[in-house]
CSV table of C-alpha atoms and ligand atoms in Angstrom, one decimal:
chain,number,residue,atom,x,y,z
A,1,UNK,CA,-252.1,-15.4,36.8
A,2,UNK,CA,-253.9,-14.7,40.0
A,3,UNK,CA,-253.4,-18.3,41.9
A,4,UNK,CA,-256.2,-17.8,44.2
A,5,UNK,CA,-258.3,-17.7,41.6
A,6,UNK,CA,-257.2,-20.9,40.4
A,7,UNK,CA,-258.9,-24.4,41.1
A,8,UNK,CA,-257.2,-27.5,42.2
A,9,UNK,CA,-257.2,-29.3,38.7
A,10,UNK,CA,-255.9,-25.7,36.8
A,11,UNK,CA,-252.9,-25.2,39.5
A,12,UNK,CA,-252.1,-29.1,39.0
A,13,UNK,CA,-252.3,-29.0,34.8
A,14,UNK,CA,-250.1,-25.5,35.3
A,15,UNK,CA,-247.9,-27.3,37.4
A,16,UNK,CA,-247.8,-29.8,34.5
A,17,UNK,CA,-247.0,-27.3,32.1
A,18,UNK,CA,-244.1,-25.0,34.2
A,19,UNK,CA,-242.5,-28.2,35.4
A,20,UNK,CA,-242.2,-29.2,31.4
A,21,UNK,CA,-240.7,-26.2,30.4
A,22,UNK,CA,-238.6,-26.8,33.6
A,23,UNK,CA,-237.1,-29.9,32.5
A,24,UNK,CA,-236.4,-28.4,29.2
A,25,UNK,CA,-234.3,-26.2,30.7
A,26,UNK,CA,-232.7,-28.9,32.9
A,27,UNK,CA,-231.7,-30.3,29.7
A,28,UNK,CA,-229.4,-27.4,28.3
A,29,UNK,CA,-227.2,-28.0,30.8
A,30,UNK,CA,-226.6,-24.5,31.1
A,31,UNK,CA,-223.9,-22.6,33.5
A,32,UNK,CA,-225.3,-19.2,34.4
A,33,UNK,CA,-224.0,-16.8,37.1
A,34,UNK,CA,-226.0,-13.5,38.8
A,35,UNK,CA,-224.4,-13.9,42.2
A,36,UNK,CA,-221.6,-11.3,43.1
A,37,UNK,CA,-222.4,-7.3,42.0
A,38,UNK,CA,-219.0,-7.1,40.2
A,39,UNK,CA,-218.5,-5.1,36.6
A,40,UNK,CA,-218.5,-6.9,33.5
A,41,UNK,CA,-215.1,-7.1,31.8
A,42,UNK,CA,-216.9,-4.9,29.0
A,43,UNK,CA,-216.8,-2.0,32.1
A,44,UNK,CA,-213.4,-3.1,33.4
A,45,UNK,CA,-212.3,-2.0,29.5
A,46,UNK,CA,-213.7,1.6,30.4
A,47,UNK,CA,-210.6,2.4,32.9
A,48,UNK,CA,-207.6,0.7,30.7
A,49,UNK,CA,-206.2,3.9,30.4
A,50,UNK,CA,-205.2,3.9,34.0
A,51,UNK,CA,-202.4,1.6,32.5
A,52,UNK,CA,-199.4,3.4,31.6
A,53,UNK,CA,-201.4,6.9,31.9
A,54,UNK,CA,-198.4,8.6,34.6
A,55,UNK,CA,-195.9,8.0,31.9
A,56,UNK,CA,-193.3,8.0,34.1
A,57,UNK,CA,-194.3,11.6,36.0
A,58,UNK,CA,-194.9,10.1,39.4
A,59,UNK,CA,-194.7,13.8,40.7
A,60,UNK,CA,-198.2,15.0,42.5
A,61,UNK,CA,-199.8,18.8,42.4
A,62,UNK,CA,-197.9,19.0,45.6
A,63,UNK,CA,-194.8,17.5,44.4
A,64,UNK,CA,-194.7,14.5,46.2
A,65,UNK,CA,-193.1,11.9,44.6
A,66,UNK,CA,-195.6,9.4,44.7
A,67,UNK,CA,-193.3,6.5,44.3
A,68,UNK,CA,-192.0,6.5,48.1
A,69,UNK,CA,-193.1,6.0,51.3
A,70,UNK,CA,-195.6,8.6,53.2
A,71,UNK,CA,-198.9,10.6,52.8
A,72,UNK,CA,-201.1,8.8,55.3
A,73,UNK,CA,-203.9,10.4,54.1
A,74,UNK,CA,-203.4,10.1,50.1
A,75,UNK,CA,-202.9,12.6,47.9
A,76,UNK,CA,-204.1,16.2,47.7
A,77,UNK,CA,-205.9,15.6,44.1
A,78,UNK,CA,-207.5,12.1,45.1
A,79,UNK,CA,-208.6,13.6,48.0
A,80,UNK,CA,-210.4,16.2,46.3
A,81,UNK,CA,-212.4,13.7,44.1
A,82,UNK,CA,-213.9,11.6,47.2
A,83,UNK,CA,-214.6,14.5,49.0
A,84,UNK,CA,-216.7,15.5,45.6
A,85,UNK,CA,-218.2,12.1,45.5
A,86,UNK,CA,-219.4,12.4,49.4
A,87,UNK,CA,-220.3,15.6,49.1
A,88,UNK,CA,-217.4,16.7,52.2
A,89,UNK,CA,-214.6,19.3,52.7
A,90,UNK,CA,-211.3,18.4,51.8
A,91,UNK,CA,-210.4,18.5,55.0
A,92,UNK,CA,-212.9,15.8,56.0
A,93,UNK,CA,-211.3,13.0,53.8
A,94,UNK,CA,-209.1,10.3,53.9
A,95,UNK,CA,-207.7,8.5,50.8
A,96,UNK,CA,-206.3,4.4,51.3
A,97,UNK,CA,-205.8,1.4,49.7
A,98,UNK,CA,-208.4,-0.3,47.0
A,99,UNK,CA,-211.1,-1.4,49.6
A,100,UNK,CA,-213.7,0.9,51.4
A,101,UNK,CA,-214.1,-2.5,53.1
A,102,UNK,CA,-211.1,-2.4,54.8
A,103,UNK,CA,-211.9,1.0,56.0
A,104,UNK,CA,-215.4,-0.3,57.9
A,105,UNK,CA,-213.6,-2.7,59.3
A,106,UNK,CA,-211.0,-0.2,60.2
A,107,UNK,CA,-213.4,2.1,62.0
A,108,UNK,CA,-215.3,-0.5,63.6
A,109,UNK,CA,-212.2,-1.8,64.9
A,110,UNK,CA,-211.3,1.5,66.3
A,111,UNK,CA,-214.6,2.2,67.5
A,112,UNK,CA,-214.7,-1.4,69.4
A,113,UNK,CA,-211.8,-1.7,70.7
A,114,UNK,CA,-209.7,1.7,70.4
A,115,UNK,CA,-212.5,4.2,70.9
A,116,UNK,CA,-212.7,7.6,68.7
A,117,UNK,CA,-213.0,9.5,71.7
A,118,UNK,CA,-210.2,8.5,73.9
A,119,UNK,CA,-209.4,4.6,75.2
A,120,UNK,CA,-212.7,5.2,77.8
A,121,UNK,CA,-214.9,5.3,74.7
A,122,UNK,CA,-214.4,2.1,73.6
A,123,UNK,CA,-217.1,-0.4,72.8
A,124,UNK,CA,-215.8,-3.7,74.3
A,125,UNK,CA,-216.2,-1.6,78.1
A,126,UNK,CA,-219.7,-2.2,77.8
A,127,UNK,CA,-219.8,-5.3,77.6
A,128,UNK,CA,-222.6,-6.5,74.8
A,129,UNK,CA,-222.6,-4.5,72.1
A,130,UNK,CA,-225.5,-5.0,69.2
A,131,UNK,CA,-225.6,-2.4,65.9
A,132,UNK,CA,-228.9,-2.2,63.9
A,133,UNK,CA,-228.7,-3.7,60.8
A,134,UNK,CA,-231.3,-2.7,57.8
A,135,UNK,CA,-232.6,-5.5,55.7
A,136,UNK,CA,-232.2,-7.1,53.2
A,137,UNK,CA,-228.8,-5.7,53.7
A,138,UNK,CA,-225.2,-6.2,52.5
A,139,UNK,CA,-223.7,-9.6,53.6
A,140,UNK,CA,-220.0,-8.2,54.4
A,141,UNK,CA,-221.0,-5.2,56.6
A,142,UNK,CA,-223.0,-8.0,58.7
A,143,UNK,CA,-219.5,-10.3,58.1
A,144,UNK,CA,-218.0,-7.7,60.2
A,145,UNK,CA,-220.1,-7.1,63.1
A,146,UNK,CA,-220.1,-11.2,63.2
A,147,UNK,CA,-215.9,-11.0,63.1
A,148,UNK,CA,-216.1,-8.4,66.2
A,149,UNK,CA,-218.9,-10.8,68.0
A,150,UNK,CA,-221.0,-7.3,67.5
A,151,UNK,CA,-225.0,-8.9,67.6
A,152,UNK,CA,-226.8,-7.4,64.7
A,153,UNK,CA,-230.2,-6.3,65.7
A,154,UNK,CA,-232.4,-6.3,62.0
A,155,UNK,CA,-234.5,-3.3,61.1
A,156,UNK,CA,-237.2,-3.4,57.9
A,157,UNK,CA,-236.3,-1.6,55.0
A,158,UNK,CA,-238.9,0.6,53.2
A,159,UNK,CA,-238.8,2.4,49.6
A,160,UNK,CA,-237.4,5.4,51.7
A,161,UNK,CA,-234.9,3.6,53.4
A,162,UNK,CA,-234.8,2.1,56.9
A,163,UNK,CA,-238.0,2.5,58.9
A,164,UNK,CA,-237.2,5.0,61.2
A,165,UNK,CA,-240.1,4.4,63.4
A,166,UNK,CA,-238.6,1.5,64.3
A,167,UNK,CA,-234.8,2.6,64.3
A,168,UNK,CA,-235.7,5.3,66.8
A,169,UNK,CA,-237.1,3.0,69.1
A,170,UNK,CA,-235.0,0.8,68.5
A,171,UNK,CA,-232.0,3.0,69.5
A,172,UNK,CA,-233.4,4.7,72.1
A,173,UNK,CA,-234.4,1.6,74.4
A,174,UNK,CA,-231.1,-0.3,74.1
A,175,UNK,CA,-228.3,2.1,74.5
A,176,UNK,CA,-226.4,-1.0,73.6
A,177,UNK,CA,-227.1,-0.6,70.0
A,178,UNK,CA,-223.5,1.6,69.0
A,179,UNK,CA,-224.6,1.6,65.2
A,180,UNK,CA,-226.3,1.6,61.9
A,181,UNK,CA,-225.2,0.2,58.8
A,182,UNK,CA,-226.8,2.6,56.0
A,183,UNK,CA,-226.1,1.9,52.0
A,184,UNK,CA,-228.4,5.0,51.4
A,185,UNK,CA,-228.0,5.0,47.7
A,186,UNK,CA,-229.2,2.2,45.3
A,187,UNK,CA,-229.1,0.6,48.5
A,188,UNK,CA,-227.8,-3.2,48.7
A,189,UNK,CA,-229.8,-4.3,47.9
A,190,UNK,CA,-233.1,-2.8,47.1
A,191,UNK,CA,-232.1,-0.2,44.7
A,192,UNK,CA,-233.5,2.7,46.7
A,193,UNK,CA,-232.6,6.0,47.6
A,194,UNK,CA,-233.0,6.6,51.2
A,195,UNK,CA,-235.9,10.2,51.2
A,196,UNK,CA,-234.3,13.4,52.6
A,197,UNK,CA,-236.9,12.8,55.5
A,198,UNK,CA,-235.2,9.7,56.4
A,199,UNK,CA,-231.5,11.2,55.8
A,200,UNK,CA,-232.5,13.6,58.2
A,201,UNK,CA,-233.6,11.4,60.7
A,202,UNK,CA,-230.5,9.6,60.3
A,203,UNK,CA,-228.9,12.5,61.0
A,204,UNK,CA,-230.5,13.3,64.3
A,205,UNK,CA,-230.4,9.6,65.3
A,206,UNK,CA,-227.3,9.8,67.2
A,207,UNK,CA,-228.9,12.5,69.7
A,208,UNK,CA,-231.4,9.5,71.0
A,209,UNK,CA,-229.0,7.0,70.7
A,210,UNK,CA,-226.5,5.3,73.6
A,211,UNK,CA,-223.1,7.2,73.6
A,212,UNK,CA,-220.6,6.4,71.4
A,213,UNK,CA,-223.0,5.6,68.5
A,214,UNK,CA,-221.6,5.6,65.2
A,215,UNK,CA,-223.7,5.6,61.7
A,216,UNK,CA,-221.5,4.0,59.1
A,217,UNK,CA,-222.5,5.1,55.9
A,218,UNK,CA,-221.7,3.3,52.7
A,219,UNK,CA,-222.5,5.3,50.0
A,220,UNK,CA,-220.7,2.5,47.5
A,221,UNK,CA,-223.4,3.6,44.8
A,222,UNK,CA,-223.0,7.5,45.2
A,223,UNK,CA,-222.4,7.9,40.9
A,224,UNK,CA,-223.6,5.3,39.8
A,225,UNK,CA,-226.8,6.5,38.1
A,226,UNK,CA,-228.0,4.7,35.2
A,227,UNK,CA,-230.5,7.7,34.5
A,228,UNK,CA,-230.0,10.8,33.3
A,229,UNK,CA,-231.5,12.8,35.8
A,230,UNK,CA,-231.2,10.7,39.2
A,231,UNK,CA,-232.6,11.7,42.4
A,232,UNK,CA,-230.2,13.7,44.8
A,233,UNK,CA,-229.6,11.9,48.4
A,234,UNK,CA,-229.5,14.9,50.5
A,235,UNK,CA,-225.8,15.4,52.2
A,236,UNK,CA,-226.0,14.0,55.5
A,237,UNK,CA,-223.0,15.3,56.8
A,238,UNK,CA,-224.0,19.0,56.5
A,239,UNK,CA,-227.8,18.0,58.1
A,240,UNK,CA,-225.5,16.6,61.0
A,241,UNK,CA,-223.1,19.4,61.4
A,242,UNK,CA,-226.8,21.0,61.9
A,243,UNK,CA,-228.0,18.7,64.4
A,244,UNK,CA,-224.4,18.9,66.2
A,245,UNK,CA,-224.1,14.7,65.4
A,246,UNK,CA,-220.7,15.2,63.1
A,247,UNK,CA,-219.0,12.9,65.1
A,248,UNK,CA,-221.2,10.1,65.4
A,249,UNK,CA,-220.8,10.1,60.7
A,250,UNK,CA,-218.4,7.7,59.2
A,251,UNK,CA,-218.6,7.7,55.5
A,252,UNK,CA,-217.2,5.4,52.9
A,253,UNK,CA,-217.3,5.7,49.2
A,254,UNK,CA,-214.4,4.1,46.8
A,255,UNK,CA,-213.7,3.4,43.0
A,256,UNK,CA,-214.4,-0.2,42.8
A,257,UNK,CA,-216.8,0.1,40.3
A,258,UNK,CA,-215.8,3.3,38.7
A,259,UNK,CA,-212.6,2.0,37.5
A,260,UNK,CA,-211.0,-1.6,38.1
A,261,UNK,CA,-212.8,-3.2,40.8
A,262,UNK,CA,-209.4,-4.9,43.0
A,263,UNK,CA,-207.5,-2.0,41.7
A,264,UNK,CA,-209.1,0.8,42.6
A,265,UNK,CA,-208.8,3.8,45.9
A,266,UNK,CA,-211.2,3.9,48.7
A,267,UNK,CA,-211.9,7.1,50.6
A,268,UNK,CA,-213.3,7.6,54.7
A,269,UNK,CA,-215.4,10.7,55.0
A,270,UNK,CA,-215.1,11.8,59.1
A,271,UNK,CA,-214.9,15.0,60.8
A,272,UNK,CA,-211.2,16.4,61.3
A,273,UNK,CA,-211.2,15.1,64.9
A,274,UNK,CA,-212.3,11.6,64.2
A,275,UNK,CA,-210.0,11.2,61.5
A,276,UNK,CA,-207.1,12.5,63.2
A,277,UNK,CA,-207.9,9.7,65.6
A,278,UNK,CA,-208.0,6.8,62.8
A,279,UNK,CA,-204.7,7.9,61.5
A,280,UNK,CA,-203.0,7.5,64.5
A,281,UNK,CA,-204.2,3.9,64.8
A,282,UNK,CA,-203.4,3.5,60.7
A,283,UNK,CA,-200.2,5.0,61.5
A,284,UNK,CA,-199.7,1.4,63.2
A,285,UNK,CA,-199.9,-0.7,60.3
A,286,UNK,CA,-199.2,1.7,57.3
A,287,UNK,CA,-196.9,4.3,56.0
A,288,UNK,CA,-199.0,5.4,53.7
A,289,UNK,CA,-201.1,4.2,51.2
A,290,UNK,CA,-200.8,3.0,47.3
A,291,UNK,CA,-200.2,7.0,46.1
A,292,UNK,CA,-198.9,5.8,42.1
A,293,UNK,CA,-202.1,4.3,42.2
A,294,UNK,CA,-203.9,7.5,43.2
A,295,UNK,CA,-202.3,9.0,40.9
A,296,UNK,CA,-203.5,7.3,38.3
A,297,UNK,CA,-206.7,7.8,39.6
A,298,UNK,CA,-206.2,11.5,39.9
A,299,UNK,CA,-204.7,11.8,36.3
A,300,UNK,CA,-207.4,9.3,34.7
A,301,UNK,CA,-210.3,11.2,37.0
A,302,UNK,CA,-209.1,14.9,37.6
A,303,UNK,CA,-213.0,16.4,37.9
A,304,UNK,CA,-216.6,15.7,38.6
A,305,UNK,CA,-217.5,16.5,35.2
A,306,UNK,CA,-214.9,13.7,34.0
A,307,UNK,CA,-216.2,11.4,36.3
A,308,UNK,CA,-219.6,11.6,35.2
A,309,UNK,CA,-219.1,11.2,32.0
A,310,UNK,CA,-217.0,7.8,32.3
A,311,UNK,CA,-220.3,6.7,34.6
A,312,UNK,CA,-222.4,7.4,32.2
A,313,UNK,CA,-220.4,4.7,30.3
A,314,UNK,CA,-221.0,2.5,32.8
A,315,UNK,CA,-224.5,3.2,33.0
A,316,UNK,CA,-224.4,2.5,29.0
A,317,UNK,CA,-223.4,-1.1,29.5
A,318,UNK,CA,-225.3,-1.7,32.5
A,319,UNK,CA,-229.0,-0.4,31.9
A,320,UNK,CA,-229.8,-2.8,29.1
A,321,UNK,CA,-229.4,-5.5,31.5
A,322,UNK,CA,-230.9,-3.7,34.5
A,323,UNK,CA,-233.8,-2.8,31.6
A,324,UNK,CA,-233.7,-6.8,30.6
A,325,UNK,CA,-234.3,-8.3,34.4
A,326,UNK,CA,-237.0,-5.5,35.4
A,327,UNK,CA,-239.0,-7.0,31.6
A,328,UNK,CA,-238.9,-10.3,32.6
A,329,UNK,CA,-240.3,-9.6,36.4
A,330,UNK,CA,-242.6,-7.0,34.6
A,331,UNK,CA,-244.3,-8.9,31.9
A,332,UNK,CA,-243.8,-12.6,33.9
A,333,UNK,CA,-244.8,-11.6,37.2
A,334,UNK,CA,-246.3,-8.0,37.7
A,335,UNK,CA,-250.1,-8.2,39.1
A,336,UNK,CA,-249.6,-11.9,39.7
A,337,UNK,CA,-248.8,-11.5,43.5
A,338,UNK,CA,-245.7,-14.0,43.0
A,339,UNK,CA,-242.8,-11.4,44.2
A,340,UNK,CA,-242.4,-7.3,45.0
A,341,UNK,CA,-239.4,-5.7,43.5
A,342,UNK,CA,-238.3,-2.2,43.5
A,343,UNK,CA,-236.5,-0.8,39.9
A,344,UNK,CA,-234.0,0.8,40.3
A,345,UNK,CA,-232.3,3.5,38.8
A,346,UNK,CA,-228.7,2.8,39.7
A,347,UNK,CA,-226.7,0.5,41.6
A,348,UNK,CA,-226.0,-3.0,41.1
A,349,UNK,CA,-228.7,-4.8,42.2
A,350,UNK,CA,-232.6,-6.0,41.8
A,351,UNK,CA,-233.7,-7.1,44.8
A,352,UNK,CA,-237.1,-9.8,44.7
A,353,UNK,CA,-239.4,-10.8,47.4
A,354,UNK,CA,-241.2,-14.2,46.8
A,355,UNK,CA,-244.0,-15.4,48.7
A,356,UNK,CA,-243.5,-16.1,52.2
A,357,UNK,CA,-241.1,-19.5,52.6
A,358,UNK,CA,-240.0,-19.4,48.9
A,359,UNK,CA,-237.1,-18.2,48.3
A,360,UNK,CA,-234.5,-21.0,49.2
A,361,UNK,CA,-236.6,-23.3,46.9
A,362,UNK,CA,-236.2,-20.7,44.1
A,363,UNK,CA,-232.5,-20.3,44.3
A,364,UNK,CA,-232.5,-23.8,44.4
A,365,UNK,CA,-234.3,-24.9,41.8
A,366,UNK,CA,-232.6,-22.2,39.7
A,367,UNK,CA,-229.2,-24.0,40.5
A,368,UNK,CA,-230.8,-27.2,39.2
A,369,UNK,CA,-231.5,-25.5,36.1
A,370,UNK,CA,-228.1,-24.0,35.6
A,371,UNK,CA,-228.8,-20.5,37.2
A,372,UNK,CA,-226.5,-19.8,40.2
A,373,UNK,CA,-228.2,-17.0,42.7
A,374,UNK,CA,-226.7,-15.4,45.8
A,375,UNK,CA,-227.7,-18.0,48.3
A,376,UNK,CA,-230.9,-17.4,49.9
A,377,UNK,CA,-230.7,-15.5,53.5
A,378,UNK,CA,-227.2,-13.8,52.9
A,379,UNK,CA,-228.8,-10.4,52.2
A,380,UNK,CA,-230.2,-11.1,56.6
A,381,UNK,CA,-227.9,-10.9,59.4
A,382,UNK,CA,-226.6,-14.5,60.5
A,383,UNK,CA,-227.5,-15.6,56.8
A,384,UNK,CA,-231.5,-15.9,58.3
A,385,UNK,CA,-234.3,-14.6,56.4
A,386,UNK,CA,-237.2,-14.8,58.2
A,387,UNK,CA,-239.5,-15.3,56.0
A,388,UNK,CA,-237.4,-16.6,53.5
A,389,UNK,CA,-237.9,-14.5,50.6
A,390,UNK,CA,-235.4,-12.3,49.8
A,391,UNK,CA,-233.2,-12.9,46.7
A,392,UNK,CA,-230.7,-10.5,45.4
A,393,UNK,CA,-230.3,-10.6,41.6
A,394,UNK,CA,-227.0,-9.5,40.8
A,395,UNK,CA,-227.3,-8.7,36.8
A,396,UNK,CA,-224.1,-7.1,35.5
A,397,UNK,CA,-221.7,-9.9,34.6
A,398,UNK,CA,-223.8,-11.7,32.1
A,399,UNK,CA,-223.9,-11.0,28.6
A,400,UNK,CA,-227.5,-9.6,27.9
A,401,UNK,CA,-228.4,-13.3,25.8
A,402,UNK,CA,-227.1,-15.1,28.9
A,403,UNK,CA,-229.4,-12.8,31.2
A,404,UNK,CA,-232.4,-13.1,28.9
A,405,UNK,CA,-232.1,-16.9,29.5
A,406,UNK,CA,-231.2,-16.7,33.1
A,407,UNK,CA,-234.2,-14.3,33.9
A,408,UNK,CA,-236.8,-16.5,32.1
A,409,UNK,CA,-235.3,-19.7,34.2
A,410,UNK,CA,-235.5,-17.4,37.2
A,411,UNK,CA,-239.2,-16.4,36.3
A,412,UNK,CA,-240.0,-20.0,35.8
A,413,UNK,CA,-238.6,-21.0,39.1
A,414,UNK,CA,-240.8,-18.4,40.5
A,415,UNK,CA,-243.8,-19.7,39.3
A,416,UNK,CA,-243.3,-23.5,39.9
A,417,UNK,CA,-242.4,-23.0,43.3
A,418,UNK,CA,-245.6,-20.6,43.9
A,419,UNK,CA,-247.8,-23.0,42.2
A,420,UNK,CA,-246.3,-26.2,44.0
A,421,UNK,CA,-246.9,-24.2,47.5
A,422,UNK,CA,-250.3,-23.3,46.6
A,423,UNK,CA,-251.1,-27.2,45.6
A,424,UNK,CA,-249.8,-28.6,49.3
A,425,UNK,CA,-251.5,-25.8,51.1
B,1,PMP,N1,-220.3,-1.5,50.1
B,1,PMP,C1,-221.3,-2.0,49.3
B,1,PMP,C2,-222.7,-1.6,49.7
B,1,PMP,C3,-221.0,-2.8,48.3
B,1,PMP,O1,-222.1,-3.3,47.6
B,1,PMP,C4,-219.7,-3.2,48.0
B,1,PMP,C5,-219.4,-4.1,46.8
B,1,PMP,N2,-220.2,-5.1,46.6
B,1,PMP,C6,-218.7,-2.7,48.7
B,1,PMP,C7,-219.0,-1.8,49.8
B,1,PMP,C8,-217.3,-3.0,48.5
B,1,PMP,O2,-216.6,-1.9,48.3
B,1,PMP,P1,-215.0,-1.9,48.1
B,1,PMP,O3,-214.6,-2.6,46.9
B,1,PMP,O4,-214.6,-0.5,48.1
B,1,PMP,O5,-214.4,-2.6,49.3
């Protein structure tokens, strides 16, 4: 269904038709939910055996007894897993409580107002202070920069990643820019993996950047492949040790959706120096973190190999659905020119572009039908998409029935709202 092609009298008696099959929807009074990127009870079940799994041997590899007080920055075998997961030294990790969120905010609160290098280096001395901000994005590292009044300067996303054209000069002609949000696998949420090209540039970025530039990188998604042979995001901190930009590299990976998602341990990925610096600001409002709980971890998760295999669990559970959204927009909407999506091959998301000025009436009208989608704009800085179009579909939580329904409301929506803008053009 190509709508230019269409005349007046066969958009109106399509409109007739889509608004009928609407209604019939409207009728089922249904209550469907792809909003938050959470797992499915079905993949909570995976990591039950954390409970009860220490048995009553709190003692870690290096005898610590995890039970009391200490460790600032976890335990030696936790350690070792997030520093295989980010693809670091040992040395270069820090293991803390169950949010990697906590940690950005952490390190952009020591970056704004503390400084990593030294008082002098903080932000808030230079007065307005922006970071870049590639979108569609993830609404809580833009909740951040709003909670630090930090003004989020939006760069466009491409199937590589951000578009570094425009990042570089974006960075380089307003040395107020201090940083980069970067999600650079299955992305939030576009599902793409940034190229090595663009890692690299990423990499080199804080040579042309203002000083005191910082690239947070959230690599939430690191293992969570739903394919067997998944693309390899190069390691970005070894092409910045390269580039001498070490420093400017704050990574942040955690177990939220590897194991229980409020219950899990989250891991900062920084060069001995900066973290040195973080803990002595942590120090301030922690003794240590939640080590019987990284123990767990440890126990439940002692190896890569282990790891990967409870993933692919995951990916068991979560592919049909991934497989179930990408058929609707396939069959429904491919060659139409309704919406651009990418299809991932991990991650939580699906990410779908409507025509220009569409996609607040889509999530609306999908509401009205008993289909509840992340509101329109909160993947945009400020909660402001442009164009209006972005809509992030958020597929894990629903049974696969309830997602077959929800996807062919969603589709529907789609096409009513195309075909009603095309009639009062
Ligand atoms: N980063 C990204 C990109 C995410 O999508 C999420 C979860 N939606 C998080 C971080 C949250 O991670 P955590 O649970 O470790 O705070």
């Amino acid at each position: 269904m190509q709508l230019q092609s269409l005349s007046q009298d066969q958009l109106q008696s399509l409109e007739v038709e889509l608004a009928a099959a609407y209604q019939a929807f409207q009728e089922k009074k249904l209550s469907l939910d792809l909003t938050r990127g959470k797992p499915s009870s079905e993949q909570l079940n995976l990591s039950d055996a954390l409970d009860g799994i220490l048995a009553g041997n709190y003692k870690a590899e290096d005898g610590t007894d995890c039970r009391n007080y200490g460790g600032l920055d976890g335990l030696p075998e936790i350690k070792r897993l997030g520093a295989a997961i980010l693809g670091i030294g040992e040395d270069e990790i820090l293991a803390g409580g169950n949010a990697s969120l906590t940690l950005m905010y952490q390190c952009v609160y020591q970056a704004y107002e503390l400084g990593f290098a030294g008082p002098e280096s903080a932000w808030r001395h230079e007065g307005k202070i922006k970071m870049a901000c590639p979108v569609p994005g993830y609404d809580r590292h833009f909740t951040i920069c709003e909670a630090f009044g930090i003004e989020m300067v939006p760069v466009a996303m491409t199937s590589d990643g951000p578009d570094m054209a425009e990042l570089e000069a974006l960075v380089k002609s307003d040395p107020s820019i201090k940083g980069v949000w970067c999600v650079p696998k299955y992305s939030n949420p576009t599902g793409i993996i940034y190229s090595d090209a663009v890692v690299q540039a990423i990499a080199e970025l804080p040579k042309v950047a203002g000083k005191g530039f910082l690239v947070f990188w959230d690599n939430a998604y690191a293992v969570h492949d739903l394919i067997d042979q998944p693309k390899a995001l190069a390691n970005i901190m070894n092409l910045a040790k390269t580039a001498g930009t070490e420093h400017s590299i704050v990574q942040f990976c955690s177990t939220s959706k590897i194991t229980h998602a409020g219950a899990g341990v989250a891991f900062l990925g920084a060069t001995n120096g900066n973290l040195a610096t973080f803990k002595n600001s942590l120090c301030v409002s922690t003794i240590g973190p939640d080590k019987v709980n990284q123990l767990r971890h440890a126990r439940m998760l002692p190896d890569m190999a282990t790891l990967e295999s409870h993933m692919q669990k995951h990916a068991a559970i979560l592919k049909p659905r991934f497989d179930m959204v990408l058929k609707y927009l396939n069959d429904d909407l491919a060659g139409t020119g309704l919406g651009n999506w990418e299809s991932p091959e991990g991650g939580y998301f699906i990410s779908f572009d409507t025509l220009p000025g569409l996609a607040k009436s889509v999530v609306k009208m999908a509401a009205e039908a008993g289909v509840k989608l992340t509101p329109a704009g909160a993947t945009y800085p400020y909660g402001k998409d442009p164009e209006d179009r972005n809509i992030r579909l958020a597929p894990s939580v629903p049974s696969l029935a309830e997602l077959e329904t929800a996807m062919q409301i969603f589709v529907l929506c789609v096409k009513l709202a195309s075909v009603r803008q095309r009639l009062s053009a």
